[in-house]
Coordinates of C-alpha atoms in Angstrom, one line a residue:
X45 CA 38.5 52.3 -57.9
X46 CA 39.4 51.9 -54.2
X47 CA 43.2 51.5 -53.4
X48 CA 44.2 48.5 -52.1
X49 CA 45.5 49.0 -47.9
X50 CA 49.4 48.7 -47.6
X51 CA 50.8 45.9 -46.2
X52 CA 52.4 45.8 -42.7
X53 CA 55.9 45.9 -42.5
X54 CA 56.3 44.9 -38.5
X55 CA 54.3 43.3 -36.2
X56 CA 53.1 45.2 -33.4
X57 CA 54.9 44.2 -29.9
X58 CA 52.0 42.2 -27.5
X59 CA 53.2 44.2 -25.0
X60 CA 53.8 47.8 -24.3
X61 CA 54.2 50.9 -26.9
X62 CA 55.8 50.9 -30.5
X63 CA 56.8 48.0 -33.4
X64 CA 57.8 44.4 -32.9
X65 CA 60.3 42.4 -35.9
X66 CA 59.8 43.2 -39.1
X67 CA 57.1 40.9 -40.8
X68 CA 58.0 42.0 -44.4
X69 CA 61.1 42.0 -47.0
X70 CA 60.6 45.6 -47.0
X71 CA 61.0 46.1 -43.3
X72 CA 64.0 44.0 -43.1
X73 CA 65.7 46.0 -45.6
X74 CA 65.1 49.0 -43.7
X75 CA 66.8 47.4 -40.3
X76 CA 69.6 46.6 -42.5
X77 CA 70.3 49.9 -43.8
X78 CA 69.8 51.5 -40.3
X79 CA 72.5 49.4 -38.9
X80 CA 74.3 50.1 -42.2
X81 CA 74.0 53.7 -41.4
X82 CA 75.1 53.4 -38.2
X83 CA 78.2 51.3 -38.6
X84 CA 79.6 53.6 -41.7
X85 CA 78.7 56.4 -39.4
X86 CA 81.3 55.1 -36.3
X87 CA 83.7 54.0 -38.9
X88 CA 83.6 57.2 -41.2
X89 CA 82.0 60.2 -39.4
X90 CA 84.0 62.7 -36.5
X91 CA 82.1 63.1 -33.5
X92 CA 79.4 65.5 -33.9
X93 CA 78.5 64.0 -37.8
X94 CA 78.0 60.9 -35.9
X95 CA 75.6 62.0 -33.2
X96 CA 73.5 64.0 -36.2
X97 CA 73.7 61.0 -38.0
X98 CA 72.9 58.3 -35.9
X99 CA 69.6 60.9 -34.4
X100 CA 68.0 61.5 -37.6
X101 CA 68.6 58.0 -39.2
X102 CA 66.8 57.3 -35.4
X103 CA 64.5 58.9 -35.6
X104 CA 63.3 58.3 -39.2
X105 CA 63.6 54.6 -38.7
X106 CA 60.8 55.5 -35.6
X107 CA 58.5 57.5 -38.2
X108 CA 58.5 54.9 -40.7
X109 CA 57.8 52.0 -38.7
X110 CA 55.1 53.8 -36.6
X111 CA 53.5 54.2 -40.1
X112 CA 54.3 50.8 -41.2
X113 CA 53.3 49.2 -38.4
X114 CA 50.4 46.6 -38.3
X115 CA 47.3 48.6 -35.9
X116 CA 49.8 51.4 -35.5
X117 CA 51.3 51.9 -32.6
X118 CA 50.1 52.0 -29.1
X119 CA 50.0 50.5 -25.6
X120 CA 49.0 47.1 -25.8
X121 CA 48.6 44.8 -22.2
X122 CA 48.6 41.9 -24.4
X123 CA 46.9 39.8 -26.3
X124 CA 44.3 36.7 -24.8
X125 CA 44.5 33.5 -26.1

């Protein structure tokens, strides 16, 4: 039985390289607990714990969302209507 393709989680931007808003519950949940992570991290964590912090929970916020993105992501000139 074929699996059925994953739903997008963000819309790709009409212009230029990576994700637009989230288009999904799912990727509005995961916005929220990036900027969750990143305001316990300011209020909680000493310098250095913060930086670490706020760079992986970047960059894994990047990964996912250049996986869940609608067409993936790449340079786009925009769309004609």
């Amino acid at each position: 039985m074929p699996s059925r393709p994953s739903k997008p989680w963000f819309a790709p931007k009409r212009y230029r390289y990576g994700a637009g808003l989230p288009v999904a519950w799912q990727g509005w949940t995961l916005l929220a607990l990036f900027f969750a992570i990143l305001t316990f991290a300011n209020i909680l964590l000493d310098h250095k714990a913060r930086l670490a912090t706020i760079l992986i929970s970047a960059l894994l916020l990047a990964a996912i969302a250049a996986f869940k993105t609608d067409g993936g992501w790449r340079w786009r000139w925009g769309s004609r209507r």
